[in-house]
Tab-separated table of C-alpha atoms in Angstrom:
chain	number	residue	atom	x	y	z
A	185	MET	CA	0.000	0.000	0.000
A	186	SER	CA	1.148	3.504	-0.716
A	187	ARG	CA	2.495	5.570	2.136
A	188	LEU	CA	2.289	9.290	2.594
A	189	ALA	CA	5.119	11.442	3.914
A	190	LEU	CA	3.397	13.964	6.145
A	191	SER	CA	4.718	16.978	7.938
A	192	LEU	CA	2.463	17.664	10.934
A	193	ARG	CA	2.646	20.742	13.139
A	194	ILE	CA	1.677	19.596	16.633
A	195	ASN	CA	1.950	21.769	19.752
A	196	GLY	CA	4.313	24.075	17.906
A	197	VAL	CA	6.670	21.294	16.828
A	198	THR	CA	6.915	19.860	13.316
A	199	HIS	CA	6.823	16.055	13.120
A	200	ASP	CA	7.649	14.151	9.937
A	201	VAL	CA	5.727	10.900	9.731
A	202	LEU	CA	5.342	8.223	7.089
A	203	THR	CA	1.901	6.660	7.222
A	204	GLU	CA	-0.874	4.965	5.274
A	205	PRO	CA	-3.722	7.121	3.933
A	206	HIS	CA	-6.402	5.490	6.077
A	207	ARG	CA	-4.756	6.285	9.412
A	208	THR	CA	-6.430	8.953	11.500
A	209	LEU	CA	-4.738	11.783	13.334
A	210	LEU	CA	-5.675	9.917	16.534
A	211	ASP	CA	-3.738	6.827	15.348
A	212	VAL	CA	-0.660	8.894	14.514
A	213	LEU	CA	-0.770	10.908	17.737
A	214	ARG	CA	-1.040	7.890	19.992
A	215	ASP	CA	0.799	5.101	18.153
A	216	ASP	CA	3.478	6.934	16.158
A	217	LEU	CA	4.237	9.962	18.293
A	218	GLY	CA	3.441	8.656	21.786
A	219	LEU	CA	1.113	11.571	22.510
A	220	THR	CA	-1.311	9.446	24.518
A	221	GLY	CA	-3.018	12.358	26.271
A	222	THR	CA	-5.505	12.244	23.417
A	223	LYS	CA	-7.755	9.310	24.297
A	224	GLU	CA	-9.379	6.671	22.120
A	225	ASN	CA	-12.830	5.282	22.748
A	226	CYS	CA	-15.890	5.212	20.490
A	227	LEU	CA	-14.151	5.928	17.158
A	228	GLU	CA	-17.454	7.330	15.866
A	229	ALA	CA	-17.221	10.985	16.941
A	230	GLU	CA	-19.838	10.472	19.650
A	231	CYS	CA	-17.867	10.640	22.901
A	232	GLY	CA	-15.317	13.436	22.442
A	233	VAL	CA	-12.358	11.856	24.297
A	234	CYS	CA	-10.230	12.255	21.145
A	235	THR	CA	-10.899	16.012	20.874
A	236	ILE	CA	-7.966	18.113	19.659
A	237	LEU	CA	-7.729	21.660	18.338
A	238	LEU	CA	-7.291	22.017	14.584
A	239	ASP	CA	-6.527	25.599	13.609
A	240	GLY	CA	-8.043	26.606	16.957
A	241	ARG	CA	-11.288	24.678	16.596
A	242	ALA	CA	-12.296	21.599	18.573
A	243	VAL	CA	-12.605	18.520	16.348
A	244	ASN	CA	-12.736	14.751	16.832
A	245	SER	CA	-9.371	13.293	15.812
A	246	CYS	CA	-10.884	9.790	15.419
A	247	ILE	CA	-12.617	10.759	12.169
A	248	LEU	CA	-9.907	13.041	10.842
A	249	LEU	CA	-7.384	11.508	8.463
A	250	ALA	CA	-3.807	12.403	9.389
A	251	ALA	CA	-3.307	13.302	5.739
A	252	GLN	CA	-5.902	16.074	6.045
A	253	CYS	CA	-3.854	17.803	8.746
A	254	GLN	CA	-0.785	18.793	6.743
A	255	GLY	CA	0.013	22.471	7.039
A	256	ARG	CA	-2.530	22.987	9.813
A	257	GLU	CA	-1.951	23.851	13.445
A	258	ILE	CA	-2.725	20.980	15.828
A	259	VAL	CA	-2.917	21.362	19.615
A	260	THR	CA	-3.297	18.365	21.926
A	261	ILE	CA	-3.670	18.332	25.699
A	262	GLU	CA	0.140	18.007	25.963
A	263	GLY	CA	0.494	21.376	24.245
A	264	LEU	CA	-1.693	23.470	26.528
A	265	ALA	CA	0.482	23.992	29.624
A	266	ARG	CA	3.566	26.150	29.113
A	267	ALA	CA	6.794	25.078	30.844
A	268	GLY	CA	4.863	22.839	33.207
A	269	VAL	CA	2.454	25.583	34.263
A	270	PHE	CA	-1.239	24.877	33.773
A	271	VAL	CA	-3.384	27.293	31.792
A	272	PRO	CA	-6.165	28.769	34.003
A	273	LEU	CA	-8.744	26.289	32.669
A	274	GLN	CA	-6.602	23.295	33.648
A	275	GLN	CA	-6.001	24.793	37.107
A	276	ALA	CA	-9.755	25.328	37.498
A	277	PHE	CA	-10.368	21.610	36.798
A	278	VAL	CA	-7.907	20.731	39.578
A	279	ASP	CA	-9.289	23.322	42.000
A	280	HIS	CA	-12.897	22.167	41.512
A	281	GLY	CA	-12.219	18.450	41.742
A	282	ALA	CA	-13.563	18.115	38.212
A	283	VAL	CA	-11.400	15.071	37.467
A	284	GLN	CA	-12.605	11.633	38.506
A	285	CYS	CA	-11.259	8.780	36.368
A	286	GLY	CA	-9.788	11.376	34.039
A	287	TYR	CA	-10.460	9.664	30.734
A	288	CYS	CA	-12.703	12.392	29.326
A	289	ILE	CA	-10.723	15.286	30.763
A	290	PRO	CA	-8.246	16.033	27.931
A	291	GLY	CA	-11.160	16.267	25.496
A	292	MET	CA	-13.293	18.245	27.956
A	293	ILE	CA	-10.512	20.768	28.529
A	294	LEU	CA	-9.747	21.257	24.836
A	295	ALA	CA	-13.436	21.585	23.896
A	296	ALA	CA	-13.933	24.070	26.740
A	297	GLN	CA	-10.770	25.994	25.859
A	298	ALA	CA	-11.898	26.375	22.226
A	299	TYR	CA	-15.277	27.587	23.454
A	300	LEU	CA	-13.811	30.133	25.904
A	301	ASP	CA	-11.456	31.416	23.191
A	302	GLU	CA	-14.488	32.016	20.989
A	303	CYS	CA	-16.917	33.170	23.670
A	304	PRO	CA	-15.110	34.820	26.636
A	305	GLU	CA	-18.333	35.536	28.572
A	306	PRO	CA	-20.260	32.286	28.400
A	307	THR	CA	-23.622	31.458	29.926
A	308	ASP	CA	-24.204	28.237	31.896
A	309	ASP	CA	-26.315	26.872	29.041
A	310	GLY	CA	-23.637	27.873	26.557
A	311	ILE	CA	-21.011	25.909	28.490
A	312	ARG	CA	-23.226	22.827	28.708
A	313	GLU	CA	-23.989	23.054	24.999
A	314	ALA	CA	-20.304	23.512	24.125
A	315	LEU	CA	-19.510	20.292	26.018
A	316	ALA	CA	-22.435	18.293	24.585
A	317	GLY	CA	-19.999	16.362	22.401
A	318	ASN	CA	-17.961	15.178	25.381
A	319	LEU	CA	-19.224	12.297	27.498
A	320	CYS	CA	-18.026	11.701	31.072
A	321	ARG	CA	-18.425	8.045	32.057
A	322	CYS	CA	-18.197	9.019	35.745
A	323	THR	CA	-21.111	11.424	35.073
A	324	GLY	CA	-19.177	14.187	36.842
A	325	TYR	CA	-20.630	16.924	34.719
A	326	GLN	CA	-21.526	19.400	37.441
A	327	LYS	CA	-17.984	19.879	38.697
A	328	ILE	CA	-16.739	20.050	35.115
A	329	THR	CA	-19.134	22.869	34.212
A	330	ASP	CA	-18.334	24.535	37.575
A	331	ALA	CA	-14.648	24.486	36.630
A	332	VAL	CA	-15.287	25.978	33.178
A	333	THR	CA	-17.523	28.680	34.664
A	334	ALA	CA	-14.886	29.550	37.268
A	335	ALA	CA	-12.150	29.673	34.640
A	336	ALA	CA	-14.256	31.985	32.471
A	337	ARG	CA	-14.846	34.331	35.448
A	338	GLY	CA	-11.157	34.283	36.359
A	339	LEU	CA	-10.130	35.071	32.789
A	340	ALA	CA	-12.667	37.917	32.658
A	341	ARG	CA	-11.252	39.375	35.908
A	342	ALA	CA	-7.720	39.091	34.525
A	343	ARG	CA	-8.800	40.997	31.414
A	344	THR	CA	-10.350	43.876	33.361
A	345	THR	CA	-7.342	44.292	35.690
A	346	GLN	CA	-4.869	44.338	32.795
B	157	MET	CA	-9.996	0.956	5.326
B	158	SER	CA	-7.579	0.940	2.411
B	159	PHE	CA	-7.558	3.534	-0.313
B	160	GLU	CA	-5.496	5.995	-2.321
B	161	TYR	CA	-5.688	9.551	-0.995
B	162	HIS	CA	-6.011	12.618	-3.214
B	163	GLU	CA	-6.062	16.311	-2.397
B	164	PRO	CA	-7.396	18.387	-5.272
B	165	THR	CA	-6.838	22.126	-4.847
B	166	SER	CA	-9.472	23.472	-7.234
B	167	ILE	CA	-13.035	22.639	-8.187
B	168	ALA	CA	-11.807	21.741	-11.688
B	169	ASP	CA	-9.211	19.304	-10.274
B	170	ALA	CA	-11.782	17.756	-7.927
B	171	VAL	CA	-14.273	17.226	-10.761
B	172	ALA	CA	-11.543	15.793	-13.033
B	173	LEU	CA	-10.568	13.279	-10.325
B	174	GLY	CA	-14.239	12.530	-9.668
B	175	ALA	CA	-14.719	11.780	-13.371
B	176	ARG	CA	-11.583	9.625	-13.500
B	177	PHE	CA	-12.534	7.404	-10.564
B	178	GLY	CA	-16.324	7.360	-10.961
B	179	GLU	CA	-17.937	4.915	-8.535
B	180	ALA	CA	-14.523	3.898	-7.129
B	181	GLY	CA	-14.010	7.379	-5.708
B	182	ARG	CA	-15.660	9.311	-2.890
B	183	PHE	CA	-15.398	12.986	-2.105
B	184	LEU	CA	-14.464	13.622	1.532
B	185	ALA	CA	-15.796	16.806	3.161
B	186	GLY	CA	-16.159	16.890	6.970
B	187	GLY	CA	-15.876	13.109	7.226
B	188	THR	CA	-18.483	12.898	9.973
B	189	ASP	CA	-20.479	10.370	7.965
B	190	LEU	CA	-18.066	9.017	5.369
B	191	ILE	CA	-15.176	8.046	7.670
B	192	ILE	CA	-17.587	6.319	10.059
B	193	GLN	CA	-19.295	4.438	7.197
B	194	MET	CA	-15.872	3.383	5.901
B	195	ARG	CA	-14.753	2.170	9.317
B	196	ARG	CA	-17.965	0.151	9.644
B	197	GLY	CA	-17.210	-1.377	6.240
B	198	ARG	CA	-20.434	-0.071	4.705
B	199	VAL	CA	-18.537	1.741	1.957
B	200	ALA	CA	-15.055	0.983	0.690
B	201	PRO	CA	-13.937	3.529	-1.898
B	202	ARG	CA	-10.600	2.801	-3.610
B	203	HIS	CA	-9.964	6.548	-3.903
B	204	VAL	CA	-10.742	9.220	-1.334
B	205	LEU	CA	-10.777	12.776	-2.660
B	206	SER	CA	-10.432	15.178	0.251
B	207	LEU	CA	-11.945	18.561	-0.562
B	208	HIS	CA	-10.428	20.591	2.273
B	209	ARG	CA	-7.887	22.338	0.035
B	210	VAL	CA	-10.400	23.242	-2.674
B	211	THR	CA	-10.809	26.999	-2.525
B	212	GLY	CA	-14.111	28.806	-2.927
B	213	LEU	CA	-16.434	26.048	-1.702
B	214	ASP	CA	-16.778	27.362	1.852
B	215	ARG	CA	-18.276	30.771	1.093
B	216	ILE	CA	-21.684	32.137	2.042
B	217	GLU	CA	-22.759	34.718	-0.546
B	218	VAL	CA	-25.810	36.873	0.077
B	219	ASP	CA	-27.237	39.341	-2.444
B	220	GLY	CA	-30.715	38.973	-3.962
B	221	ALA	CA	-30.305	35.274	-3.268
B	222	VAL	CA	-28.286	33.214	-0.816
B	223	ARG	CA	-25.625	30.853	-2.093
B	224	LEU	CA	-23.981	28.360	0.242
B	225	GLY	CA	-20.814	26.667	-0.942
B	226	ALA	CA	-21.012	22.916	-0.378
B	227	LEU	CA	-18.219	23.059	2.227
B	228	VAL	CA	-19.903	25.642	4.454
B	229	THR	CA	-19.872	24.104	7.938
B	230	HIS	CA	-22.790	23.990	10.344
B	231	ARG	CA	-20.857	26.301	12.697
B	232	ALA	CA	-20.460	28.816	9.876
B	233	ILE	CA	-24.238	28.771	9.337
B	234	GLU	CA	-24.829	29.260	13.082
B	235	GLN	CA	-22.482	32.240	13.167
B	236	CYS	CA	-23.547	33.913	9.897
B	237	PRO	CA	-25.129	37.326	10.640
B	238	HIS	CA	-27.394	37.062	7.571
B	239	PHE	CA	-29.240	34.134	9.145
B	240	GLN	CA	-30.196	35.849	12.415
B	241	GLY	CA	-33.486	37.335	11.091
B	242	PRO	CA	-36.194	35.754	8.905
B	243	LEU	CA	-33.861	32.943	7.833
B	244	GLY	CA	-33.287	31.973	11.484
B	245	ALA	CA	-34.499	28.399	10.990
B	246	LEU	CA	-31.166	27.713	9.285
B	247	VAL	CA	-29.421	28.476	12.574
B	248	GLU	CA	-32.012	26.481	14.531
B	249	GLY	CA	-31.407	23.475	12.276
B	250	ALA	CA	-27.610	23.791	12.246
B	251	GLU	CA	-27.142	24.233	16.000
B	252	VAL	CA	-28.830	20.981	16.993
B	253	ILE	CA	-26.529	18.738	14.964
B	254	GLY	CA	-23.993	16.840	17.085
B	255	GLY	CA	-21.659	18.795	19.334
B	256	HIS	CA	-19.265	21.592	18.490
B	257	GLN	CA	-16.647	19.097	17.305
B	258	ILE	CA	-19.049	17.754	14.680
B	259	ARG	CA	-20.426	21.135	13.636
B	260	ASN	CA	-16.925	22.578	13.207
B	261	VAL	CA	-16.286	20.153	10.351
B	262	ALA	CA	-19.641	18.781	9.124
B	263	THR	CA	-20.697	20.545	5.922
B	264	VAL	CA	-24.058	21.469	4.451
B	265	GLY	CA	-23.133	19.749	1.171
B	266	GLY	CA	-22.247	16.590	3.057
B	267	ASN	CA	-25.510	16.729	4.982
B	268	ILE	CA	-27.439	16.830	1.679
B	269	VAL	CA	-25.417	14.169	-0.155
B	270	ASN	CA	-25.542	11.836	2.855
B	271	ALA	CA	-29.321	11.991	2.339
B	272	SER	CA	-30.397	10.910	5.789
B	273	PRO	CA	-34.192	11.295	6.085
B	274	ALA	CA	-33.472	12.656	9.595
B	275	ALA	CA	-31.072	15.420	8.450
B	276	ASP	CA	-31.713	18.686	10.297
B	277	VAL	CA	-30.690	21.462	7.901
B	278	VAL	CA	-32.197	19.741	4.856
B	279	PRO	CA	-35.865	20.383	5.832
B	280	VAL	CA	-35.050	24.065	6.317
B	281	LEU	CA	-33.489	24.237	2.850
B	282	LEU	CA	-36.474	22.391	1.416
B	283	ALA	CA	-38.848	24.890	3.036
B	284	LEU	CA	-36.777	27.641	1.396
B	285	ASN	CA	-37.224	26.086	-2.079
B	286	ALA	CA	-33.478	25.561	-2.362
B	287	THR	CA	-31.782	24.274	-5.487
B	288	VAL	CA	-28.525	22.345	-5.629
B	289	THR	CA	-25.859	22.697	-8.292
B	290	CYS	CA	-23.659	19.769	-9.290
B	291	LEU	CA	-20.612	19.776	-11.529
B	292	GLY	CA	-19.508	16.606	-13.257
B	293	PRO	CA	-18.076	15.094	-16.431
B	294	ASP	CA	-21.185	16.189	-18.350
B	295	GLY	CA	-21.056	19.765	-17.108
B	296	GLU	CA	-23.068	21.680	-14.567
B	297	ARG	CA	-26.711	21.117	-13.663
B	298	THR	CA	-29.045	22.645	-11.141
B	299	LEU	CA	-31.912	20.680	-9.568
B	300	PRO	CA	-34.563	21.445	-6.990
B	301	LEU	CA	-33.440	19.976	-3.647
B	302	GLY	CA	-36.680	17.984	-3.395
B	303	GLY	CA	-35.939	16.258	-6.710
B	304	PHE	CA	-32.310	15.676	-5.767
B	305	LEU	CA	-33.172	13.556	-2.711
B	306	SER	CA	-34.377	10.152	-3.899
B	307	GLY	CA	-34.257	7.810	-0.880
B	308	PRO	CA	-32.417	7.028	2.351
B	309	GLY	CA	-28.769	7.634	1.474
B	310	GLN	CA	-29.683	8.155	-2.164
B	311	THR	CA	-29.616	11.230	-4.357
B	312	ALA	CA	-29.697	12.106	-8.047
B	313	ARG	CA	-25.960	12.815	-7.889
B	314	ARG	CA	-24.158	10.869	-10.624
B	315	PRO	CA	-20.890	9.022	-9.980
B	316	GLY	CA	-18.034	11.521	-10.003
B	317	GLU	CA	-20.355	14.494	-9.791
B	318	LEU	CA	-19.542	17.106	-7.139
B	319	LEU	CA	-22.272	19.054	-5.362
B	320	THR	CA	-20.805	22.556	-5.447
B	321	SER	CA	-23.458	24.888	-4.050
B	322	ILE	CA	-26.939	25.370	-2.663
B	323	ARG	CA	-29.032	28.391	-3.570
B	324	PHE	CA	-32.299	29.917	-2.367
B	325	ASP	CA	-34.022	33.274	-2.643
B	326	ARG	CA	-34.095	35.719	0.244
B	327	LEU	CA	-37.510	36.027	1.789
B	328	PRO	CA	-40.011	38.764	0.899
B	329	PRO	CA	-41.282	41.116	3.640
B	330	ARG	CA	-43.747	39.685	6.192
B	331	SER	CA	-41.912	36.339	6.214
B	332	ALA	CA	-40.401	34.122	8.870
B	333	THR	CA	-39.035	30.602	9.280
B	334	ALA	CA	-38.975	28.183	12.186
B	335	PHE	CA	-37.399	24.796	12.842
B	336	LEU	CA	-38.420	22.367	15.572
B	337	LYS	CA	-36.828	19.044	16.415
B	338	ALA	CA	-38.107	16.311	18.676
B	339	GLY	CA	-35.534	13.953	20.136
B	340	ARG	CA	-35.066	12.016	23.333
B	341	ARG	CA	-32.556	14.556	24.626
B	342	LYS	CA	-31.513	18.073	23.710
B	343	ALA	CA	-28.048	17.495	22.263
B	344	MET	CA	-26.157	14.906	20.210
B	345	GLU	CA	-29.429	13.427	19.027
B	346	ILE	CA	-30.803	12.139	15.746
B	347	ALA	CA	-34.260	13.576	15.155
B	348	VAL	CA	-37.326	11.502	15.968
B	349	VAL	CA	-39.171	14.118	13.916
B	350	CYS	CA	-38.109	17.526	12.683
B	351	VAL	CA	-40.241	20.211	11.100
B	352	ALA	CA	-39.212	23.312	9.140
B	353	VAL	CA	-41.727	25.977	8.188
B	354	ARG	CA	-41.497	29.100	6.081
B	355	LEU	CA	-44.441	31.507	6.149
B	356	THR	CA	-45.222	34.725	4.255
B	357	LEU	CA	-48.293	36.816	5.072
B	358	ASP	CA	-50.255	38.972	2.626
B	359	ALA	CA	-49.945	42.772	2.580
B	360	ALA	CA	-52.776	43.144	5.099
B	361	ARG	CA	-50.967	40.642	7.405
B	362	GLU	CA	-54.205	38.752	7.767
B	363	ARG	CA	-53.915	35.809	5.447
B	364	CYS	CA	-51.253	33.349	4.437
B	365	GLN	CA	-49.692	34.301	1.127
B	366	GLU	CA	-47.282	31.386	0.965
B	367	ALA	CA	-46.484	28.483	3.275
B	368	ARG	CA	-43.808	25.837	2.963
B	369	ILE	CA	-43.730	22.910	5.363
B	370	ALA	CA	-40.928	20.335	5.312
B	371	LEU	CA	-40.790	17.235	7.493
B	372	GLY	CA	-37.795	15.134	8.510
B	373	ALA	CA	-37.573	11.519	9.749
B	374	VAL	CA	-41.131	10.642	8.683
B	375	ALA	CA	-40.560	9.383	5.105
B	376	PRO	CA	-37.764	7.832	2.991
B	377	THR	CA	-36.581	11.365	2.209
B	378	THR	CA	-37.101	14.767	3.764
B	379	MET	CA	-40.530	15.676	2.380
B	380	ARG	CA	-42.822	18.613	1.738
B	381	ALA	CA	-46.289	18.505	3.286
B	382	GLY	CA	-48.096	19.764	0.193
B	383	ALA	CA	-51.675	19.217	1.373
B	384	ALA	CA	-50.980	21.127	4.584
B	385	GLU	CA	-49.362	23.964	2.611
B	386	ARG	CA	-52.366	24.245	0.269
B	387	ALA	CA	-54.770	24.279	3.206
B	388	LEU	CA	-53.008	27.385	4.536
B	389	GLU	CA	-52.539	29.459	1.410
B	390	GLY	CA	-55.000	32.334	1.078
B	391	GLN	CA	-56.513	31.536	4.488
B	392	PRO	CA	-56.677	33.622	7.650
B	393	LEU	CA	-54.282	31.918	10.074
B	394	THR	CA	-56.669	31.031	12.863
B	395	ASP	CA	-55.710	28.432	15.406
B	396	GLU	CA	-58.170	26.021	13.817
B	397	ILE	CA	-56.541	26.414	10.371
B	398	LEU	CA	-53.084	25.846	11.884
B	399	ARG	CA	-54.288	22.700	13.673
B	400	ARG	CA	-55.883	21.478	10.446
B	401	ALA	CA	-52.521	21.919	8.669
B	402	GLY	CA	-50.973	19.763	11.419
B	403	ARG	CA	-53.573	17.025	10.905
B	404	LEU	CA	-53.080	17.090	7.130
B	405	ALA	CA	-49.287	16.917	7.478
B	406	ALA	CA	-49.626	13.978	9.879
B	407	GLY	CA	-51.845	12.284	7.324
B	408	GLU	CA	-49.568	12.751	4.343
B	409	CYS	CA	-46.272	11.702	5.955
B	410	ALA	CA	-45.135	8.079	5.866
B	411	PRO	CA	-43.216	7.309	9.075
B	412	ILE	CA	-41.907	3.908	10.127
B	413	ASP	CA	-41.476	2.186	13.485
B	414	ASP	CA	-37.816	2.055	14.463
B	415	VAL	CA	-35.543	2.141	17.514
B	416	ARG	CA	-36.190	5.833	18.079
B	417	ALA	CA	-39.982	5.936	17.949
B	418	SER	CA	-43.121	4.308	16.623
B	419	ALA	CA	-44.769	5.524	13.434
B	420	ARG	CA	-47.858	6.458	15.439
B	421	TYR	CA	-45.865	8.630	17.832
B	422	ARG	CA	-44.111	10.318	14.914
B	423	ARG	CA	-47.480	11.244	13.379
B	424	LEU	CA	-48.599	12.713	16.700
B	425	LEU	CA	-45.410	14.767	16.813
B	426	VAL	CA	-45.995	16.065	13.283
B	427	GLU	CA	-49.569	16.982	14.167
B	428	THR	CA	-48.288	18.997	17.153
B	429	LEU	CA	-45.057	20.457	15.785
B	430	VAL	CA	-46.452	21.800	12.487
B	431	PRO	CA	-48.940	24.218	14.107
B	432	ARG	CA	-46.355	25.085	16.787
B	433	ALA	CA	-43.789	26.026	14.113
B	434	LEU	CA	-46.418	28.036	12.233
B	435	ARG	CA	-47.332	29.913	15.420
B	436	ARG	CA	-43.662	30.630	15.981
B	437	CYS	CA	-43.464	32.125	12.470
B	438	LEU	CA	-46.521	34.289	13.166
B	439	ASP	CA	-44.904	35.540	16.397
B	440	ARG	CA	-41.688	36.328	14.587
B	441	ILE	CA	-43.436	38.227	11.777
B	442	GLY	CA	-45.416	40.137	14.397
B	443	ARG	CA	-42.310	41.035	16.380
B	444	ALA	CA	-40.427	42.186	13.276
B	445	ALA	CA	-43.299	44.521	12.303
């Protein structure tokens, strides 16, 4: 089978990979590059654990061919913290005890981050709707939405004091 | 999944590749249906033609008419300022599909070509009398959306033909649209029934000048409720007339029993949702006045 030489820009670093056309970005992230923060579960774009940011937008990497990602900016959960320091949204998840088993959390955080980037003053309904594509098998939704709400308030305060 | 991957960069290149591969090729837009169908083994194209580098297919153009490029995403429809007023049903249809991750990539062209009878934006486009334009080896052709949809998963699209755009007229004054969807939960749900309505009142704002009612998930394709539309046109829009339109629509649809709902329940939903959507249009026209 033919292989494609791809140059993928992930978390600010360029990775050259050689892969078959059918392999998804999720496959390449986890199996080729060892970036296992992006989780694998339903493989049908229902559960959201494989969420990554593609050019700043939340997408499901399980239905995205790696080949479609050339020349685009990919951010995974590994790329959010800078020099080991959490972004405010990640810190809010810790502070609110929003993490139970943790499996959904990378996808939750990236979906929420994309939403807050787009909508800095979200409503409670807006947050719930933005996370509709992310399932939590522990059903810990309340603390997750609490964390996102708190992060949004904190970011708003930081903006006004700047 | 095993296939050759192609990345055309222009509409002309995409159509040339489509013509070359015919039935062995599939155009890939958002991938929210195609990749899943391929993984399930339901389709196995030998050539996948990704459209994401084709320029000019993701534009929304609004002048006397509205033209949606086939690659316009559901999120782009939700966020388009032109669709906040009388065309608001487009937003109402687009924002109930999947979650943000799906709507960021799923395209309106893909939603039409996938031809699910339960598609959400398709009934809105049908209520707007939309046409679709396809480009293929034999040139370009434009068809009414209703004629393009031929069955579950089936359209009049020929092998190798690319759906390039969707077009509909802007609405005259005294018009509104509404979209309602019934599902078992609010998000990430396939419609049990969905209803899209477009209503225009006469100059005196007393009678119905034109009504279009489209129903989803109650027939092999998204369908127009013609008898209900005719019962409204020229009539004063009393509650009794609106309820009669609901009964007629329930009578002319052809739902099935499946895992989501019984045919009987679907008819009851149609009977209720059609007058509710019409009332919503009346409210919206009244508020805009």
